[in-house]
PDB file of C-alpha atoms in Angstrom:
ATOM      1  CA  GLY A  71      94.047  79.591 105.687  1.00 79.00           C
ATOM      2  CA  GLY A  72      94.016  83.329 105.997  1.00 91.00           C
ATOM      3  CA  ILE A  73      92.774  86.394 104.226  1.00 95.00           C
ATOM      4  CA  ILE A  74      94.010  89.841 103.293  1.00 97.00           C
ATOM      5  CA  THR A  75      91.496  92.676 103.350  1.00 97.00           C
ATOM      6  CA  GLN A  76      92.040  96.014 101.637  1.00 98.00           C
ATOM      7  CA  THR A  77      89.942  99.127 102.177  1.00 97.00           C
ATOM      8  CA  PRO A  78      88.536 100.934 100.401  1.00 97.00           C
ATOM      9  CA  LYS A  79      87.948  98.891  97.256  1.00 96.00           C
ATOM     10  CA  PHE A  80      87.621 102.066  95.170  1.00 96.00           C
ATOM     11  CA  LEU A  81      89.125 105.437  96.039  1.00 96.00           C
ATOM     12  CA  ILE A  82      88.445 108.660  94.180  1.00 94.00           C
ATOM     13  CA  GLY A  83      90.446 111.716  95.140  1.00 93.00           C
ATOM     14  CA  GLN A  84      91.237 115.235  94.039  1.00 93.00           C
ATOM     15  CA  GLU A  85      94.600 116.503  92.852  1.00 94.00           C
ATOM     16  CA  GLY A  86      96.858 117.376  95.777  1.00 95.00           C
ATOM     17  CA  GLN A  87      94.784 115.415  98.265  1.00 95.00           C
ATOM     18  CA  LYS A  88      96.345 113.120 100.867  1.00 96.00           C
ATOM     19  CA  LEU A  89      94.813 109.648 100.587  1.00 96.00           C
ATOM     20  CA  THR A  90      95.193 106.629 102.850  1.00 97.00           C
ATOM     21  CA  LEU A  91      94.803 102.988 101.904  1.00 98.00           C
ATOM     22  CA  LYS A  92      94.529 100.240 104.515  1.00 98.00           C
ATOM     23  CA  CYS A  93      95.447  96.574 104.570  1.00 98.00           C
ATOM     24  CA  GLN A  94      94.754  93.873 107.178  1.00 98.00           C
ATOM     25  CA  GLN A  95      95.962  90.253 107.230  1.00 97.00           C
ATOM     26  CA  ASN A  96      95.133  87.364 109.545  1.00 96.00           C
ATOM     27  CA  PHE A  97      97.868  84.974 108.393  1.00 95.00           C
ATOM     28  CA  ASN A  98     100.030  86.174 111.312  1.00 94.00           C
ATOM     29  CA  HIS A  99     102.744  86.906 108.725  1.00 95.00           C
ATOM     30  CA  ASP A 100     105.698  89.082 109.695  1.00 94.00           C
ATOM     31  CA  THR A 101     106.319  90.683 106.293  1.00 94.00           C
ATOM     32  CA  MET A 102     103.875  92.903 104.439  1.00 96.00           C
ATOM     33  CA  TYR A 103     104.100  94.767 101.117  1.00 96.00           C
ATOM     34  CA  TRP A 104     102.530  97.516  99.071  1.00 97.00           C
ATOM     35  CA  TYR A 105     102.706  97.381  95.263  1.00 96.00           C
ATOM     36  CA  ARG A 106     101.387  99.641  92.557  1.00 95.00           C
ATOM     37  CA  GLN A 107     100.098  98.214  89.282  1.00 93.00           C
ATOM     38  CA  ASP A 108      99.376 100.494  86.331  1.00 91.00           C
ATOM     39  CA  SER A 109      97.000  99.278  83.659  1.00 83.00           C
ATOM     40  CA  GLY A 110      98.467  96.405  81.655  1.00 75.00           C
ATOM     41  CA  LYS A 111     101.776  96.552  83.497  1.00 79.00           C
ATOM     42  CA  GLY A 112     103.682  94.628  86.137  1.00 84.00           C
ATOM     43  CA  LEU A 113     103.874  95.333  89.857  1.00 91.00           C
ATOM     44  CA  ARG A 114     106.233  97.915  91.340  1.00 92.00           C
ATOM     45  CA  LEU A 115     107.211  97.732  94.986  1.00 93.00           C
ATOM     46  CA  ILE A 116     106.426 100.854  96.987  1.00 96.00           C
ATOM     47  CA  TYR A 117     107.155  99.861 100.592  1.00 96.00           C
ATOM     48  CA  TYR A 118     107.610  96.710 102.589  1.00 95.00           C
ATOM     49  CA  SER A 119     107.810  95.951 106.289  1.00 96.00           C
ATOM     50  CA  ILE A 120     109.657  93.031 107.863  1.00 93.00           C
ATOM     51  CA  THR A 121     107.981  93.348 111.242  1.00 93.00           C
ATOM     52  CA  GLU A 122     105.819  95.671 113.318  1.00 93.00           C
ATOM     53  CA  ASN A 123     107.130  99.279 113.208  1.00 92.00           C
ATOM     54  CA  ASP A 124     109.654  98.419 110.495  1.00 95.00           C
ATOM     55  CA  LEU A 125     109.562 100.206 107.106  1.00 97.00           C
ATOM     56  CA  GLN A 126     111.707  99.567 104.020  1.00 94.00           C
ATOM     57  CA  LYS A 127     111.545 101.612 100.829  1.00 95.00           C
ATOM     58  CA  GLY A 128     110.899  99.873  97.555  1.00 93.00           C
ATOM     59  CA  ASP A 129     111.657 101.131  94.060  1.00 90.00           C
ATOM     60  CA  LEU A 130     108.700 103.543  93.935  1.00 93.00           C
ATOM     61  CA  SER A 131     108.530 105.063  97.419  1.00 95.00           C
ATOM     62  CA  GLU A 132     108.680 108.737  96.399  1.00 95.00           C
ATOM     63  CA  GLY A 133     105.288 110.355  96.908  1.00 94.00           C
ATOM     64  CA  TYR A 134     104.188 107.735  99.439  1.00 97.00           C
ATOM     65  CA  ASP A 135     104.382 107.138 103.177  1.00 97.00           C
ATOM     66  CA  ALA A 136     103.667 103.890 104.997  1.00 98.00           C
ATOM     67  CA  SER A 137     102.851 102.832 108.538  1.00 97.00           C
ATOM     68  CA  ARG A 138     103.037  99.441 110.288  1.00 97.00           C
ATOM     69  CA  GLU A 139     101.752 100.020 113.805  1.00 89.00           C
ATOM     70  CA  LYS A 140     100.489  96.476 114.282  1.00 95.00           C
ATOM     71  CA  LYS A 141     101.666  93.144 112.941  1.00 96.00           C
ATOM     72  CA  SER A 142      98.331  92.586 111.229  1.00 97.00           C
ATOM     73  CA  SER A 143      97.983  95.945 109.483  1.00 97.00           C
ATOM     74  CA  PHE A 144      99.926  98.018 106.975  1.00 98.00           C
ATOM     75  CA  SER A 145      98.761 101.428 105.721  1.00 98.00           C
ATOM     76  CA  LEU A 146      99.878 103.382 102.677  1.00 98.00           C
ATOM     77  CA  THR A 147      99.435 107.130 102.236  1.00 97.00           C
ATOM     78  CA  VAL A 148      99.586 108.929  98.907  1.00 96.00           C
ATOM     79  CA  THR A 149     101.011 112.231 100.126  1.00 96.00           C
ATOM     80  CA  SER A 150      99.768 114.379  97.211  1.00 95.00           C
ATOM     81  CA  ALA A 151      97.595 112.699  94.601  1.00 94.00           C
ATOM     82  CA  GLN A 152      98.518 113.478  90.996  1.00 92.00           C
ATOM     83  CA  LYS A 153      95.822 114.505  88.508  1.00 85.00           C
ATOM     84  CA  ASN A 154      94.846 111.746  86.045  1.00 76.00           C
ATOM     85  CA  GLU A 155      96.572 109.157  88.206  1.00 79.00           C
ATOM     86  CA  MET A 156      94.924 105.784  87.879  1.00 88.00           C
ATOM     87  CA  ALA A 157      96.336 102.605  89.321  1.00 94.00           C
ATOM     88  CA  VAL A 158      95.587  99.576  91.447  1.00 95.00           C
ATOM     89  CA  PHE A 159      97.379  99.293  94.783  1.00 97.00           C
ATOM     90  CA  LEU A 160      97.960  95.752  95.951  1.00 96.00           C
ATOM     91  CA  CYS A 161      98.833  94.687  99.480  1.00 97.00           C
ATOM     92  CA  ALA A 162     100.554  91.373 100.185  1.00 96.00           C
ATOM     93  CA  SER A 163     101.947  89.446 103.119  1.00 96.00           C
ATOM     94  CA  SER A 164     104.386  86.563 103.319  1.00 93.00           C
ATOM     95  CA  GLY A 165     105.575  83.932 105.726  1.00 84.00           C
ATOM     96  CA  THR A 166     108.579  81.736 105.043  1.00 79.00           C
ATOM     97  CA  SER A 167     108.083  80.925 101.382  1.00 78.00           C
ATOM     98  CA  GLU A 168     104.942  82.288  99.756  1.00 88.00           C
ATOM     99  CA  GLN A 169     103.387  85.667  99.202  1.00 92.00           C
ATOM    100  CA  PHE A 170      99.613  86.188  99.322  1.00 94.00           C
ATOM    101  CA  PHE A 171      97.724  89.153  97.910  1.00 95.00           C
ATOM    102  CA  GLY A 172      94.680  91.181  98.792  1.00 96.00           C
ATOM    103  CA  PRO A 173      92.000  92.155  96.234  1.00 96.00           C
ATOM    104  CA  GLY A 174      93.409  95.634  95.632  1.00 96.00           C
ATOM    105  CA  THR A 175      92.329  99.275  95.916  1.00 97.00           C
ATOM    106  CA  ARG A 176      91.593 101.035  92.633  1.00 96.00           C
ATOM    107  CA  LEU A 177      92.611 104.699  92.754  1.00 95.00           C
ATOM    108  CA  THR A 178      91.310 107.426  90.459  1.00 94.00           C
ATOM    109  CA  VAL A 179      92.420 111.042  90.782  1.00 93.00           C
ATOM    110  CA  LEU A 180      90.241 113.722  89.209  1.00 89.00           C
TER     111      LEU A 180
ATOM    112  CA  GLY B 232     118.223  96.939  84.193  1.00 59.00           C
ATOM    113  CA  GLN B 233     115.225  94.809  84.967  1.00 70.00           C
ATOM    114  CA  GLN B 234     115.851  92.260  87.681  1.00 87.00           C
ATOM    115  CA  VAL B 235     113.168  89.853  86.459  1.00 93.00           C
ATOM    116  CA  GLN B 236     112.496  89.318  82.774  1.00 94.00           C
ATOM    117  CA  GLN B 237     109.656  87.232  81.452  1.00 96.00           C
ATOM    118  CA  SER B 238     109.116  85.852  77.973  1.00 97.00           C
ATOM    119  CA  PRO B 239     107.222  85.796  75.805  1.00 97.00           C
ATOM    120  CA  ALA B 240     105.363  89.036  76.539  1.00 95.00           C
ATOM    121  CA  SER B 241     102.235  87.525  75.044  1.00 96.00           C
ATOM    122  CA  LEU B 242     101.139  84.130  73.783  1.00 97.00           C
ATOM    123  CA  VAL B 243      98.098  82.975  71.841  1.00 97.00           C
ATOM    124  CA  LEU B 244      97.144  79.299  71.848  1.00 96.00           C
ATOM    125  CA  GLN B 245      94.363  77.050  70.716  1.00 97.00           C
ATOM    126  CA  GLU B 246      92.632  75.140  73.471  1.00 97.00           C
ATOM    127  CA  GLY B 247      94.476  71.891  74.155  1.00 97.00           C
ATOM    128  CA  GLU B 248      97.922  73.211  73.212  1.00 97.00           C
ATOM    129  CA  ASN B 249     100.739  73.429  75.753  1.00 97.00           C
ATOM    130  CA  ALA B 250     102.356  76.666  76.943  1.00 96.00           C
ATOM    131  CA  GLU B 251     105.913  77.298  78.077  1.00 97.00           C
ATOM    132  CA  LEU B 252     106.602  80.531  79.971  1.00 98.00           C
ATOM    133  CA  GLN B 253     110.077  81.703  80.916  1.00 98.00           C
ATOM    134  CA  CYS B 254     111.434  83.775  83.785  1.00 97.00           C
ATOM    135  CA  ASN B 255     115.059  84.958  83.955  1.00 96.00           C
ATOM    136  CA  PHE B 256     116.467  86.893  86.874  1.00 92.00           C
ATOM    137  CA  SER B 257     119.654  88.860  87.345  1.00 85.00           C
ATOM    138  CA  SER B 258     120.199  88.413  91.093  1.00 80.00           C
ATOM    139  CA  THR B 259     120.413  85.457  93.415  1.00 78.00           C
ATOM    140  CA  ALA B 260     116.878  84.501  94.388  1.00 79.00           C
ATOM    141  CA  THR B 261     116.094  82.910  97.708  1.00 79.00           C
ATOM    142  CA  GLN B 262     112.456  82.545  96.741  1.00 88.00           C
ATOM    143  CA  LEU B 263     110.642  82.250  93.421  1.00 92.00           C
ATOM    144  CA  GLN B 264     106.920  82.239  92.932  1.00 94.00           C
ATOM    145  CA  TRP B 265     104.565  82.074  89.945  1.00 97.00           C
ATOM    146  CA  PHE B 266     101.253  83.951  90.063  1.00 96.00           C
ATOM    147  CA  TYR B 267      98.142  84.128  87.903  1.00 97.00           C
ATOM    148  CA  GLN B 268      96.148  87.313  87.418  1.00 95.00           C
ATOM    149  CA  SER B 269      92.786  87.352  85.639  1.00 92.00           C
ATOM    150  CA  PRO B 270      91.807  90.574  83.804  1.00 86.00           C
ATOM    151  CA  GLY B 271      90.876  93.125  86.470  1.00 83.00           C
ATOM    152  CA  GLY B 272      91.620  90.609  89.224  1.00 87.00           C
ATOM    153  CA  SER B 273      94.174  90.230  91.969  1.00 88.00           C
ATOM    154  CA  LEU B 274      97.084  87.800  92.097  1.00 93.00           C
ATOM    155  CA  VAL B 275      96.657  84.130  92.883  1.00 94.00           C
ATOM    156  CA  SER B 276      99.686  82.071  93.862  1.00 94.00           C
ATOM    157  CA  LEU B 277     100.265  79.100  91.549  1.00 96.00           C
ATOM    158  CA  LEU B 278     103.576  77.647  92.688  1.00 93.00           C
ATOM    159  CA  SER B 279     106.434  78.515  94.982  1.00 93.00           C
ATOM    160  CA  ASN B 280     109.561  76.962  93.471  1.00 91.00           C
ATOM    161  CA  PRO B 281     113.015  78.320  94.391  1.00 87.00           C
ATOM    162  CA  SER B 282     114.760  75.251  92.931  1.00 90.00           C
ATOM    163  CA  GLY B 283     114.031  71.980  91.187  1.00 94.00           C
ATOM    164  CA  THR B 284     110.759  70.849  89.672  1.00 97.00           C
ATOM    165  CA  LYS B 285     107.273  71.129  91.121  1.00 96.00           C
ATOM    166  CA  HIS B 286     103.911  69.980  89.785  1.00 95.00           C
ATOM    167  CA  THR B 287     100.378  70.973  90.587  1.00 95.00           C
ATOM    168  CA  GLY B 288      97.518  69.886  88.362  1.00 96.00           C
ATOM    169  CA  ARG B 289      98.379  70.840  84.773  1.00 97.00           C
ATOM    170  CA  LEU B 290     101.222  73.112  85.871  1.00 97.00           C
ATOM    171  CA  THR B 291     104.910  72.204  86.079  1.00 97.00           C
ATOM    172  CA  SER B 292     107.597  74.637  87.188  1.00 97.00           C
ATOM    173  CA  THR B 293     111.323  73.993  86.769  1.00 97.00           C
ATOM    174  CA  THR B 294     113.834  76.355  88.373  1.00 95.00           C
ATOM    175  CA  VAL B 295     117.579  76.133  87.740  1.00 94.00           C
ATOM    176  CA  THR B 296     118.938  78.396  90.463  1.00 88.00           C
ATOM    177  CA  LYS B 297     122.566  78.609  89.322  1.00 89.00           C
ATOM    178  CA  GLU B 298     121.411  79.568  85.811  1.00 92.00           C
ATOM    179  CA  ARG B 299     118.921  82.092  87.259  1.00 92.00           C
ATOM    180  CA  ARG B 300     115.963  80.880  85.277  1.00 95.00           C
ATOM    181  CA  SER B 301     112.578  79.309  85.848  1.00 96.00           C
ATOM    182  CA  SER B 302     109.902  77.991  83.516  1.00 97.00           C
ATOM    183  CA  LEU B 303     106.190  77.354  83.892  1.00 98.00           C
ATOM    184  CA  HIS B 304     104.665  74.693  81.670  1.00 98.00           C
ATOM    185  CA  ILE B 305     100.892  74.584  81.233  1.00 97.00           C
ATOM    186  CA  SER B 306      99.671  71.390  79.658  1.00 97.00           C
ATOM    187  CA  SER B 307      96.433  71.000  77.692  1.00 97.00           C
ATOM    188  CA  SER B 308      95.518  74.673  77.943  1.00 97.00           C
ATOM    189  CA  GLN B 309      91.909  75.714  78.541  1.00 97.00           C
ATOM    190  CA  THR B 310      90.125  78.992  77.775  1.00 96.00           C
ATOM    191  CA  THR B 311      89.936  79.635  81.511  1.00 95.00           C
ATOM    192  CA  ASP B 312      93.763  79.722  81.623  1.00 96.00           C
ATOM    193  CA  SER B 313      93.661  83.072  79.799  1.00 96.00           C
ATOM    194  CA  GLY B 314      95.154  85.895  81.818  1.00 96.00           C
ATOM    195  CA  THR B 315      98.550  87.163  82.919  1.00 96.00           C
ATOM    196  CA  TYR B 316     101.234  84.980  84.476  1.00 97.00           C
ATOM    197  CA  LEU B 317     103.731  86.742  86.721  1.00 96.00           C
ATOM    198  CA  CYS B 318     107.046  85.568  88.080  1.00 96.00           C
ATOM    199  CA  ALA B 319     108.411  87.051  91.332  1.00 94.00           C
ATOM    200  CA  ILE B 320     111.683  86.613  93.182  1.00 92.00           C
ATOM    201  CA  ALA B 321     112.833  87.584  96.672  1.00 88.00           C
ATOM    202  CA  LEU B 322     116.067  89.589  96.989  1.00 78.00           C
ATOM    203  CA  THR B 323     118.110  91.012  99.821  1.00 60.00           C
ATOM    204  CA  GLY B 324     117.883  88.348 102.451  1.00 71.00           C
ATOM    205  CA  GLY B 325     114.523  87.100 101.275  1.00 71.00           C
ATOM    206  CA  TYR B 326     112.262  90.032 102.077  1.00 81.00           C
ATOM    207  CA  LYS B 327     112.251  92.340  99.066  1.00 85.00           C
ATOM    208  CA  VAL B 328     110.079  90.695  96.394  1.00 88.00           C
ATOM    209  CA  VAL B 329     110.139  92.017  92.821  1.00 89.00           C
ATOM    210  CA  PHE B 330     108.076  91.044  89.805  1.00 92.00           C
ATOM    211  CA  GLY B 331     108.544  90.570  86.100  1.00 93.00           C
ATOM    212  CA  SER B 332     106.227  92.318  83.629  1.00 92.00           C
ATOM    213  CA  GLY B 333     104.288  89.127  83.005  1.00 94.00           C
ATOM    214  CA  THR B 334     103.213  86.948  80.098  1.00 96.00           C
ATOM    215  CA  ARG B 335      99.704  87.570  78.743  1.00 96.00           C
ATOM    216  CA  LEU B 336      98.167  84.280  77.681  1.00 97.00           C
ATOM    217  CA  LEU B 337      95.101  84.024  75.482  1.00 97.00           C
ATOM    218  CA  VAL B 338      93.620  80.583  74.892  1.00 97.00           C
ATOM    219  CA  SER B 339      90.997  80.477  72.189  1.00 96.00           C
ATOM    220  CA  PRO B 340      88.380  77.715  71.815  1.00 94.00           C
TER     221      PRO B 340
END
């Protein structure tokens, strides 16, 4: 089996700040994803990447940048954090048929 | 409109009762997966079932691809089954994966 690691687990930022979230997987999967989940709601796709150096926009990409410099890692940057923003950011990877998720990064913006 | 719709939005059962959760999707899905999420937790894959019927433990998923629907049946529910059940499909050549809003299940003793 494999594992997906997300850092940091908790992230507190200030309004307007640029914040970076990191994700690592050792499944050797080609495709990786970033989702945002607001409290009590479903997941919204921010970015995904089919292979190293590839980036595809999801439905919620505005306000975010992503980077896939290695097959095993996928970073997400909040370009300008919004005051009172609170959400969990979930990273996932997939092989041929199943998607697996990391534990999430919980973001709070003061 | 929403590409993946789940029903019911919430469900309350007594322990031992069965649950039937539905997932309808508006696009052709090359992949369909059911997930479980505990309160405050991450997502755990339950079943990957793009077509036909699959069983694992007390869970049975049936997907009818041409009708764009899938169901998840939980038999003999337990209090530990409480949480949110999410359905996800892959679009656009199998890479873009989108989720429904989930069904919140509460099983009381």
